[in-house]
XYZ file of C-alpha atoms in Angstrom:
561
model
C -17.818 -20.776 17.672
C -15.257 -19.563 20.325
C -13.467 -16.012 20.294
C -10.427 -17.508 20.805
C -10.439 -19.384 17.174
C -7.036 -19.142 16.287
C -4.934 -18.906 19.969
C -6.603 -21.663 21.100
C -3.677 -23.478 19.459
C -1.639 -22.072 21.808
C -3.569 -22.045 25.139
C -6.020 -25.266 25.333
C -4.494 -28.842 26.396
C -2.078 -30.096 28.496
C 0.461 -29.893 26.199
C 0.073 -26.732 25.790
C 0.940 -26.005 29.142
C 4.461 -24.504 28.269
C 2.710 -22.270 25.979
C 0.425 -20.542 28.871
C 3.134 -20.600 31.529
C 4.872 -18.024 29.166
C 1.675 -16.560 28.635
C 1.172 -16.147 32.520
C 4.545 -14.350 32.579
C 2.834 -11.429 30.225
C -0.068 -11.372 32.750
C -2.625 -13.891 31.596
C -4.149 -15.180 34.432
C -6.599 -18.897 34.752
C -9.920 -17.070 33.179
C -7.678 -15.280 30.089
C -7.352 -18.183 28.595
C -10.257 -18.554 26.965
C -10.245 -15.102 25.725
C -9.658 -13.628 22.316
C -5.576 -12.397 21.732
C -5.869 -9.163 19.352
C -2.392 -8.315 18.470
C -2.069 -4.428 18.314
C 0.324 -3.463 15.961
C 1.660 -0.192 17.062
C 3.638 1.942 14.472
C 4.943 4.639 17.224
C 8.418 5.837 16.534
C 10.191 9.489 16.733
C 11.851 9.201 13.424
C 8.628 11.325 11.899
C 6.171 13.266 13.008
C 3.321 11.334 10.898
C 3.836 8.235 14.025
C 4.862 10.388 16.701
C 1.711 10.242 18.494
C 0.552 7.035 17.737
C 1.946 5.607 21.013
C -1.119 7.540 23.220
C -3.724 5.956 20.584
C -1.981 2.420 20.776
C -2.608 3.023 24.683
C -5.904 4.038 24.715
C -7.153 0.639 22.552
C -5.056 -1.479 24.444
C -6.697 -0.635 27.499
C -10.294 -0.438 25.422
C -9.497 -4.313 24.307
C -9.163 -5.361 27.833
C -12.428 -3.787 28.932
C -13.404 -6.028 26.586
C -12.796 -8.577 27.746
C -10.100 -9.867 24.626
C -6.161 -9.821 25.618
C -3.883 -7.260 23.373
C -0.524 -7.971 22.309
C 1.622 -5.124 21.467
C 4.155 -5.094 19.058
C 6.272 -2.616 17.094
C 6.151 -1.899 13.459
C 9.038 0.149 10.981
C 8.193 3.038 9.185
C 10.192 5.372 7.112
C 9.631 8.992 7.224
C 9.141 10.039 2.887
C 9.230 13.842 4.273
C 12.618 13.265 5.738
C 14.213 10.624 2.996
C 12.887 12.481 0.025
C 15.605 13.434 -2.011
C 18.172 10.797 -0.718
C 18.992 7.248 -1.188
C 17.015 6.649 1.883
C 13.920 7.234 -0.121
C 14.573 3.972 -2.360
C 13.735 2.202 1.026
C 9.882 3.719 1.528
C 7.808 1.139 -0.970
C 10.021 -1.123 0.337
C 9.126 -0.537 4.107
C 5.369 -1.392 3.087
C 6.440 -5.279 2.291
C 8.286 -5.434 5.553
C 5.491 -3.845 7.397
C 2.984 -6.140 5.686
C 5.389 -9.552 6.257
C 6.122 -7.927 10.401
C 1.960 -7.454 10.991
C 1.574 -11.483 9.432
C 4.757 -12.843 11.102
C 3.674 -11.737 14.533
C 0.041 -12.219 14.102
C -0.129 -16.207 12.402
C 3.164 -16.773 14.116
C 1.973 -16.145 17.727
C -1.988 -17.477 16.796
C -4.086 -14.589 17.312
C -7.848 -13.718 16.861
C -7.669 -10.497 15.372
C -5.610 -7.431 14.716
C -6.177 -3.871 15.141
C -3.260 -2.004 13.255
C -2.437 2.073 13.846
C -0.073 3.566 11.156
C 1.071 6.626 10.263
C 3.311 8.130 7.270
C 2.425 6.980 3.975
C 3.485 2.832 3.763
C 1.924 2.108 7.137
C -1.686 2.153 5.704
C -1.063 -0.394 2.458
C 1.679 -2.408 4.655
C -0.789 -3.334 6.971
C -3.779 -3.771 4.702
C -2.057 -6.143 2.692
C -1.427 -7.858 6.032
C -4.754 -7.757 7.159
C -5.826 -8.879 3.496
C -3.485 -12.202 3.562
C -4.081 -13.173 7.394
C -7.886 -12.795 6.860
C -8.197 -12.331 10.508
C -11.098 -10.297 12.227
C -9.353 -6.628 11.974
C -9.571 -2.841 12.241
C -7.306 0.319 11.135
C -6.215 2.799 13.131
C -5.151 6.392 11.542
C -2.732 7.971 13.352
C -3.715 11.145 11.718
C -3.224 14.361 9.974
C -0.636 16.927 10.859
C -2.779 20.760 11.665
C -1.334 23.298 9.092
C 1.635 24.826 9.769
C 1.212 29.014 8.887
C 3.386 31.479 7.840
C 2.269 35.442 6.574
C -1.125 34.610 6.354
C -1.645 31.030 4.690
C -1.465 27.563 5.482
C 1.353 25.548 5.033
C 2.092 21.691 4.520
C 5.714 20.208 4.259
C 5.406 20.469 0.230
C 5.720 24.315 1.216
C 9.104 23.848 2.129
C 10.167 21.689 -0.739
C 8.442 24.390 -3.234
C 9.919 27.033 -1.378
C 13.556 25.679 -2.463
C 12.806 26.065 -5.953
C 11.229 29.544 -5.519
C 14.986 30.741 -4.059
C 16.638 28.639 -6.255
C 15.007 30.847 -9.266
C 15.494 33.653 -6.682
C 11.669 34.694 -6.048
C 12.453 34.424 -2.275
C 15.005 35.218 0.002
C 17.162 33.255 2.112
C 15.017 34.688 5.368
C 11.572 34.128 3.843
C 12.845 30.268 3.076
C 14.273 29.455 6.531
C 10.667 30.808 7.831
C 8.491 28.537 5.667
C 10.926 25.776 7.160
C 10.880 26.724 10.803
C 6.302 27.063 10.379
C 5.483 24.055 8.032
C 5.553 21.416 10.493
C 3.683 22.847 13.476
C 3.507 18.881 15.532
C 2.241 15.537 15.450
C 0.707 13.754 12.439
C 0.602 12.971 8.825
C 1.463 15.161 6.126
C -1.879 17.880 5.908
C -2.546 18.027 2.202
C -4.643 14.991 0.011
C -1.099 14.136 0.169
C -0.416 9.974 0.019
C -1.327 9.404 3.832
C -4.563 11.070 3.825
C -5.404 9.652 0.621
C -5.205 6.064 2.006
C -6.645 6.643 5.533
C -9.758 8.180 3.479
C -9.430 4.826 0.699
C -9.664 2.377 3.895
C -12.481 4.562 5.215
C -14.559 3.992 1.870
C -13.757 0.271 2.064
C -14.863 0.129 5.783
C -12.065 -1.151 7.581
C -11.948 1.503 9.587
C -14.501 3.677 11.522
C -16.252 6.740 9.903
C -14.637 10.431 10.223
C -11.612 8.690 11.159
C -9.609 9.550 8.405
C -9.414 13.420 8.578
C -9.104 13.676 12.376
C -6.452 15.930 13.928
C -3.697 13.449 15.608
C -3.541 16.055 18.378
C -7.037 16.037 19.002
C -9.287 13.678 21.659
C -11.760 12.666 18.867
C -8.690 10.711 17.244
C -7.762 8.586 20.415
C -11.099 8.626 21.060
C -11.900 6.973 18.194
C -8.768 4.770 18.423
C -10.535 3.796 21.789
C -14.176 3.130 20.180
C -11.985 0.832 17.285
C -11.196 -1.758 20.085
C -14.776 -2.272 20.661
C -15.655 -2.846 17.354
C -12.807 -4.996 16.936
C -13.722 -7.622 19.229
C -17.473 -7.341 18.110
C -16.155 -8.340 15.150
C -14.085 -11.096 16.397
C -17.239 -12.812 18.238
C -18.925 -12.412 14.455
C -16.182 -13.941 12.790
C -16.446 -10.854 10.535
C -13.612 -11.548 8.167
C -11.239 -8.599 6.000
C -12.035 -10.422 2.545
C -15.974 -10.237 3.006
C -15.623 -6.395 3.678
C -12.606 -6.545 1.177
C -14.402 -7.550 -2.221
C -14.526 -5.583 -5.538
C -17.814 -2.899 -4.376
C -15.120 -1.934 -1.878
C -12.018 -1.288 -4.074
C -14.121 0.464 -6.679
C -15.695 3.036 -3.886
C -12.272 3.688 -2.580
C -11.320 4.542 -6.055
C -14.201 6.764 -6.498
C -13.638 8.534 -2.943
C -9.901 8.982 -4.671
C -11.090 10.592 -7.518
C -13.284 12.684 -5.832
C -11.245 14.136 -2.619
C -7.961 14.687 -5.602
C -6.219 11.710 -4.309
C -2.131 10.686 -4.975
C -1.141 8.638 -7.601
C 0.478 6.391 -4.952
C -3.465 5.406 -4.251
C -3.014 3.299 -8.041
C 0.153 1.371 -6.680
C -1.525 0.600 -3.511
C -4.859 -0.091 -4.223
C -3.778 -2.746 -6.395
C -1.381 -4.354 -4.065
C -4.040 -4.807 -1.516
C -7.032 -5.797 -3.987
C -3.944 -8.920 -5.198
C -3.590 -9.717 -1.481
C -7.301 -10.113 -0.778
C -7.424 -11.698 -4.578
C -9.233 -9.174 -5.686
C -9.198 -8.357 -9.226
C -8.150 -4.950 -10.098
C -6.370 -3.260 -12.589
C -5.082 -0.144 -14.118
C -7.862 0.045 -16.353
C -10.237 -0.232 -13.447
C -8.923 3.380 -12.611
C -9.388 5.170 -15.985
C -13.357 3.571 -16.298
C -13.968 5.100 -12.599
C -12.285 8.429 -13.098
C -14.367 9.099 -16.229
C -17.707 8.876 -14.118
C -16.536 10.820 -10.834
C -15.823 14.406 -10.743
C -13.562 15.931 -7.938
C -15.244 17.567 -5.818
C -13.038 18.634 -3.252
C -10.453 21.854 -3.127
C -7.325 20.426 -1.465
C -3.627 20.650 -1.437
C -1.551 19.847 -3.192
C -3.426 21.404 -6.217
C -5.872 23.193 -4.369
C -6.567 25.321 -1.590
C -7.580 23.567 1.814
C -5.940 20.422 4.062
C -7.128 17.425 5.370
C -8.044 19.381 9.200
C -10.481 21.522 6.782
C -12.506 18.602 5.275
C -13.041 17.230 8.374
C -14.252 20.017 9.591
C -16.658 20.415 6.605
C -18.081 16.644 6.654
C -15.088 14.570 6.628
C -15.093 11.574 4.313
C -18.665 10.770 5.082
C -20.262 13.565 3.362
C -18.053 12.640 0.358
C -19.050 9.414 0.386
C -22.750 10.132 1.054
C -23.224 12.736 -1.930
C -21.364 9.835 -4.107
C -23.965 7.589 -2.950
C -26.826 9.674 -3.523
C -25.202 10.111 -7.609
C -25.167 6.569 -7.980
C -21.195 6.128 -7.954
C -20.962 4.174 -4.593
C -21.895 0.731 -3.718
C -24.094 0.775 -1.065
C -24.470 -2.314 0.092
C -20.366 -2.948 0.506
C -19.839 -4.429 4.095
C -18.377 -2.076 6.739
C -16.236 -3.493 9.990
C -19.050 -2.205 11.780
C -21.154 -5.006 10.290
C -23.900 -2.335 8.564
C -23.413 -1.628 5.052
C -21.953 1.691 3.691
C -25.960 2.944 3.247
C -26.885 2.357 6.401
C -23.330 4.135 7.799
C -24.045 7.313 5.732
C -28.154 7.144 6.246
C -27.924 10.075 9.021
C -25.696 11.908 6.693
C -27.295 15.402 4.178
C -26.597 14.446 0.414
C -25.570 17.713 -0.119
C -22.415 19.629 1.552
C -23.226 22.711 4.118
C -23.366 26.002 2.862
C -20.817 27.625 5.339
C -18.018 25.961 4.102
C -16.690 25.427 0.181
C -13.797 22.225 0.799
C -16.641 20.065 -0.482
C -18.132 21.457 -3.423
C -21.755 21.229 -4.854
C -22.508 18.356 -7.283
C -23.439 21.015 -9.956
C -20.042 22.773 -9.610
C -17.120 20.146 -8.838
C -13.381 21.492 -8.957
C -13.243 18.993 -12.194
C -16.379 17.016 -14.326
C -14.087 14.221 -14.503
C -11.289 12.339 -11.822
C -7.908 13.249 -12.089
C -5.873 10.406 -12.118
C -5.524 8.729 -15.459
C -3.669 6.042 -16.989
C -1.724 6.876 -20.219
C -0.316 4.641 -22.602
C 1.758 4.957 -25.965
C 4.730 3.437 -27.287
C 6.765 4.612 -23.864
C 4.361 3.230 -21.787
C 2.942 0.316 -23.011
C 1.831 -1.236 -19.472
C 0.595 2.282 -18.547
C 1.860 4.901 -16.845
C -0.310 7.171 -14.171
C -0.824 11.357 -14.590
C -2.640 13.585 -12.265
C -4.081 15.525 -15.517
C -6.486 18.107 -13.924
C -5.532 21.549 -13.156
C -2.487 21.849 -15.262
C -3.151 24.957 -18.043
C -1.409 23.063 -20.606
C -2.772 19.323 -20.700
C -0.764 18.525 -24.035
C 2.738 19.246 -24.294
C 5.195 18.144 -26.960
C 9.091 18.966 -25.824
C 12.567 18.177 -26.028
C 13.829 14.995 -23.999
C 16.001 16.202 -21.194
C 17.283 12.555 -19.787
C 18.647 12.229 -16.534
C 19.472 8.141 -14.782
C 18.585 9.491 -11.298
C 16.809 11.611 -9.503
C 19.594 13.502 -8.247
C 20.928 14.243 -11.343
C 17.653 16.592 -12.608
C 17.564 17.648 -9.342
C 20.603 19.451 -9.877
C 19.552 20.497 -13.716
C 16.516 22.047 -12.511
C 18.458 23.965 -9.628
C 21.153 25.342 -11.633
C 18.640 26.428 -14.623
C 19.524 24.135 -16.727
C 15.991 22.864 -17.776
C 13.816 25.503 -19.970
C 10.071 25.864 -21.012
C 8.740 23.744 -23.047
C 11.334 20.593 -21.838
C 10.255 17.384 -21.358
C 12.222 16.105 -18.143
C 13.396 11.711 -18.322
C 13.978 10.193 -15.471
C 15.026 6.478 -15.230
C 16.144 3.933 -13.688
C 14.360 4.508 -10.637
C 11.728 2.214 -11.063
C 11.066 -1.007 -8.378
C 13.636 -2.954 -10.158
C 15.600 -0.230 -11.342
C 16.119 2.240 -8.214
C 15.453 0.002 -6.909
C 12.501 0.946 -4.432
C 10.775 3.052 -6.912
C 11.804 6.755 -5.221
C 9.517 9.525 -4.700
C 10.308 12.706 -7.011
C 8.940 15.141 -4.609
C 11.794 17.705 -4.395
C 12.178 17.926 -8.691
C 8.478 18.066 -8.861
C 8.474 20.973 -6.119
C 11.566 22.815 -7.547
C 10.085 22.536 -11.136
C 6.953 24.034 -9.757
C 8.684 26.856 -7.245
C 10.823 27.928 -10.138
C 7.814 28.794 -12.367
C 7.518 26.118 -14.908
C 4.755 23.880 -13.300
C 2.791 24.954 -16.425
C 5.747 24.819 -19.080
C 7.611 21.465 -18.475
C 6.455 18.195 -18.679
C 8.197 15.110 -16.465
C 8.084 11.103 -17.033
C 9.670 8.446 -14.892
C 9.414 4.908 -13.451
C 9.759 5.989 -10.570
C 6.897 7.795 -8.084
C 5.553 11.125 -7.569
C 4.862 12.305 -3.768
C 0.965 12.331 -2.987
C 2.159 16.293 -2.769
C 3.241 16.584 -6.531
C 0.895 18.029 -9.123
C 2.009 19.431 -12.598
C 2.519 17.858 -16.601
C 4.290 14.864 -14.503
C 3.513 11.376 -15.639
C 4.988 8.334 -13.080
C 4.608 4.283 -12.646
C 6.058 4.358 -16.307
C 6.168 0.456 -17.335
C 8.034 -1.540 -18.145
C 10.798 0.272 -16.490
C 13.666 1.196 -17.571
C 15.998 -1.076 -16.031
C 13.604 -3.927 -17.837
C 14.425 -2.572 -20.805
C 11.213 -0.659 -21.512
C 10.755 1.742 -24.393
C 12.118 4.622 -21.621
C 15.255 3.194 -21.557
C 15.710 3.785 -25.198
C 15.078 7.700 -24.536
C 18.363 10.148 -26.153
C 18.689 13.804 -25.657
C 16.891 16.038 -27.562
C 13.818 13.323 -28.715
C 10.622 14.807 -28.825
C 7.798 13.397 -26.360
C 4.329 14.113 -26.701
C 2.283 13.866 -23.301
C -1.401 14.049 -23.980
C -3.087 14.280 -20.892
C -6.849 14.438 -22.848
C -5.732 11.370 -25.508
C -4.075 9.285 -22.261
C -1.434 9.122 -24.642
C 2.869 9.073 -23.781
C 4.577 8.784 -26.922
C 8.193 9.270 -27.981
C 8.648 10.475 -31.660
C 10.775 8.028 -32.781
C 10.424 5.372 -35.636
C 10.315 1.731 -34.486
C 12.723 0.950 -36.522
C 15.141 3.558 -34.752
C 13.775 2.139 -31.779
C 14.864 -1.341 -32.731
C 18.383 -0.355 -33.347
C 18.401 1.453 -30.091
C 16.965 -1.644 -28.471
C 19.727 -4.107 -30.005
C 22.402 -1.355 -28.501
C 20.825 -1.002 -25.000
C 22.783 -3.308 -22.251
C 21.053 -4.515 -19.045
C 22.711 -2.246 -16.144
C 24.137 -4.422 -13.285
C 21.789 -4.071 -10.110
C 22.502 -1.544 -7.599
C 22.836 -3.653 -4.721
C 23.528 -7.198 -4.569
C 22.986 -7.559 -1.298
C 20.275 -6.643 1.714
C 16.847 -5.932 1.636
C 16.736 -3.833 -1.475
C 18.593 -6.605 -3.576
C 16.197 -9.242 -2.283
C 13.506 -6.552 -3.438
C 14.740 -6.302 -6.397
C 14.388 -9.646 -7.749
C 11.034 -10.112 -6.149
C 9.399 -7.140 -6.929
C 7.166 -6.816 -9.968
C 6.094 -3.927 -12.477
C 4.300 -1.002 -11.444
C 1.811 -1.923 -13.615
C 0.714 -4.668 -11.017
C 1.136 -2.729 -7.977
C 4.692 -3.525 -7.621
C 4.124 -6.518 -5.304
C 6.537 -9.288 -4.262
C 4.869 -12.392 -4.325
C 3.030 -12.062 -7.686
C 2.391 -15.589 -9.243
C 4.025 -17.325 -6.179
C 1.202 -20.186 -6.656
């Protein structure tokens, strides 16, 4: 079989002689045509620092893929920064960026025939965008982390970006002063790379790690650090090893895979953002995979591993202690990993990890022992109930109160409870609303990040509970319950939510439940009118009408066969 499956197309025959003379202008000489093209899909910008340095890395495998002996093809992709949108009507654009990252990395790649792909991404969307790419194509490929930001410090602890948005709560309720908040702002961000916590970023790199699309350790590197474009380097070469295999995404990409990134999820304290993903990939590689999937797999892993947002360490500080691997390994040894899952390497996940101790060092405690996790059980669960009767996803462990029953504060936007929460409008024992933001609805399905944050800096992480359609930030934790479907703007059962209803969230039950009479709910149901849509025109009204619930990972081509 030749390494140059696909861009033969475009380089053997005399009629393709047009093809190569463009080719020739890009430097392809008389003995590159016979040569695999790897398209390198680069996700450098400046407009965050999660991307900021993936430019160097892009280099360094560009020049690795020549030596050998294939023939890369740069080209950009978008992203959009969550840090820097969060809060704004910029943010309704971030889930949508990963369908127009996904739909660039196929355009250019079946559009200009080539062999293979090796993608480096950044911020959050770059990671599912271009695995539900590399899914679809089914092309010989490899993912590139750009990776994690070092902590930022300020009076004697680490900080992450989610400092900053906590700290605006905290002098909101005035527990800090104007000084101390301006100094979290000017240490969080300290350079290059994605957002340090188990935040959404590092809980994807460390998902495609588990599934073996990309290279071992490299989901926890540093992005300043040599080992990263080292490994970015090292990538290339496997890449095209791969590509002379013909080892393709969907035989590394089958069900043992998804369910041992879900288990690595559980067990490093992943985002809820993992559920929406992880399910929009497994469709694209048609995968089966469900919500359910999540709550059978949580219930058999514990989380073993003390990290931000809940916790104590960041992503620079599991690497450090055994990175991924060792996660993966004492998984293995427990019997909660698939061992003989494929790996882009072309060894199976056992034979990866066979080097690796099956319990974590002693000089370190990011990784806990097996006999004394953080939690016995995983921490993201799906909860249904008559306001949720797709499902809904919680992170339930580490809150002191795991049931609450409150008073419905309802708010149809973000920016609304923002405000609420700010001016002390929202009390203990409240149970915050807020619709309309879901992937129809918002539409775009907005991060809640900065309520979430202020909720927490202003003391009532423990006291108030908050639902939506909408997302959470991988950097949220607290009694909040997202991916609420059907949405509002559907006409789910949230929609149908008044002031002053009591809601019961029961994070041990996996129960969401508003305490109201179906037959009240019916009346409300006959009153309720469809809002019009948002936008009628652009990318986020073509979203719109594509997009589907939450409940199946909010993808846009669902049922297009």
């Amino acid at each position: 079989m030749p390494d140059n499956l696909k861009s033969q197309a475009i380089t053997q025959g005399t009629a393709r002689s047009p093809n190569r003379a463009m080719l020739r202008a890009l430097g392809f000489t008389d003995e590159d045509f016979t040569k695999p093209i790897v398209g390198l899909a680069n996700g450098y910008s400046t407009i965050t620092p999660c991307n900021m340095g993936i430019n160097k890395l892009a280099l360094r495998a560009e020049a690795a893929l020549r030596n050998a002996a294939a023939m890369p093809q740069m080209f950009g992709t978008i992203t959009i920064s969550d840090g820097i949108s969060m809060g704004t009507e910029g943010m309704k654009y971030s889930l949508v960026s990963r369908e127009v990252i996904a739909d660039s990395i196929e355009t250019a790649c079946t559009g200009q025939s080539m062999d293979g792909v090796l993608a480096i991404g950044g911020c959050d969307k770059n990671m599912p965008g271009a695995m539900i790419a590399i899914a679809r194509m089914n092309i010989p490929a490899i993912f590139v982390y750009g990776g994690t930001i070092k902590p930022g410090h300020y009076n004697g602890r680490d900080l992450t970006v989610v400092s900053s948005f906590e700290a605006v709560g905290q002098y909101s309720a005035g527990k800090i002063d104007k000084e101390e908040l301006l100094e979290i702002e000017r240490n969080a961000c300290p350079g290059a790379g994605s957002c340090g916590g188990m935040f959404t970023a590092n809980t994807m790199s460390s998902a495609i790690e588990a599934m073996g699309l990309s290279l071992p350790y490299s989901s926890t590197m540093a992005a300043e650090d040599e080992e990263k474009a080292n490994s970015a380097e090292k990538s290339a070469f496997v890449l095209v090893d791969a590509i002379r295999k013909q080892l393709l995404p969907r035989q590394i990409l089958t069900r043992k895979a998804f369910e041992n990134a879900i288990s690595v999820i559980m067990a490093v304290g992943g985002s809820t953002n993992a559920v929406l993903h992880m399910m929009a990939i497994a469709y694209s590689a048609g995968v089966e995979l469900c919500l359910d999937d999540f709550e059978t797999i949580r219930a058999r892993v514990p989380v073993i591993c003390d990290l931000k947002p809940s916790g104590k360490y960041v992503a620079t500080d599991l690497h450090k202690a055994g990175g991924i691997p060792q996660v993966m390994k004492m998984l293995l040894a427990h019997n909660l990993l698939h061992g003989d899952a494929l790996t882009i390497t072309g060894q199976t996940v056992a034979e990866v990890l066979a080097d690796i101790p099956e319990t974590p060092r002693l000089d370190q405690d990011v990784i806990r022992p097996w006999d004394n996790p953080m939690y016995a059980e995983g921490h993201l669960a799906i909860l249904r109930g008559n306001l949720a009767t797709e499902g809904a996803v919680a992170k339930i462990t580490g809150v002191k109160k795991p049931i609450i029953t409150g008073r419905a504060r309802v708010f149809d936007s973000e920016e609304a409870c923002l405000k609420a929460i700010l001016t002390g409008q929202i009390v203990a024992g409240d149970v915050i609303v807020i619709r309309y933001e879901g992937p129809k609805g918002g539409p775009g399905m907005r991060e809640m990040l900065a309520p979430t944050s202020a909720i927490i800096g202003a003391g009532l992480g423990d006291s108030v509970g908050l639902i939506t359609d909408g997302r959470f930030s991988g950097g949220t934790y607290g009694m909040v319950v997202g991916h609420v479907a059907p949405e509002a703007f559907v006409g789910g059962a949230i929609a149908l939510v008044r002031e002053n209803d009591t809601i019961t969230i029961d994070a041990p039950a996996r129960a969401l439940n508003l305490h109201v009479s179906e037959e009240e709910l019916a009346i409300r149901r006959a009153q309720w009118l469809p809002p019009k849509p948002r936008y009628t025109t652009g990318i986020l009204a073509k979203y719109a009408r594509l997009v589907s619930s939450s409940s199946f990972g909010a993808v846009t081509d669902l049922n297009f066969g």
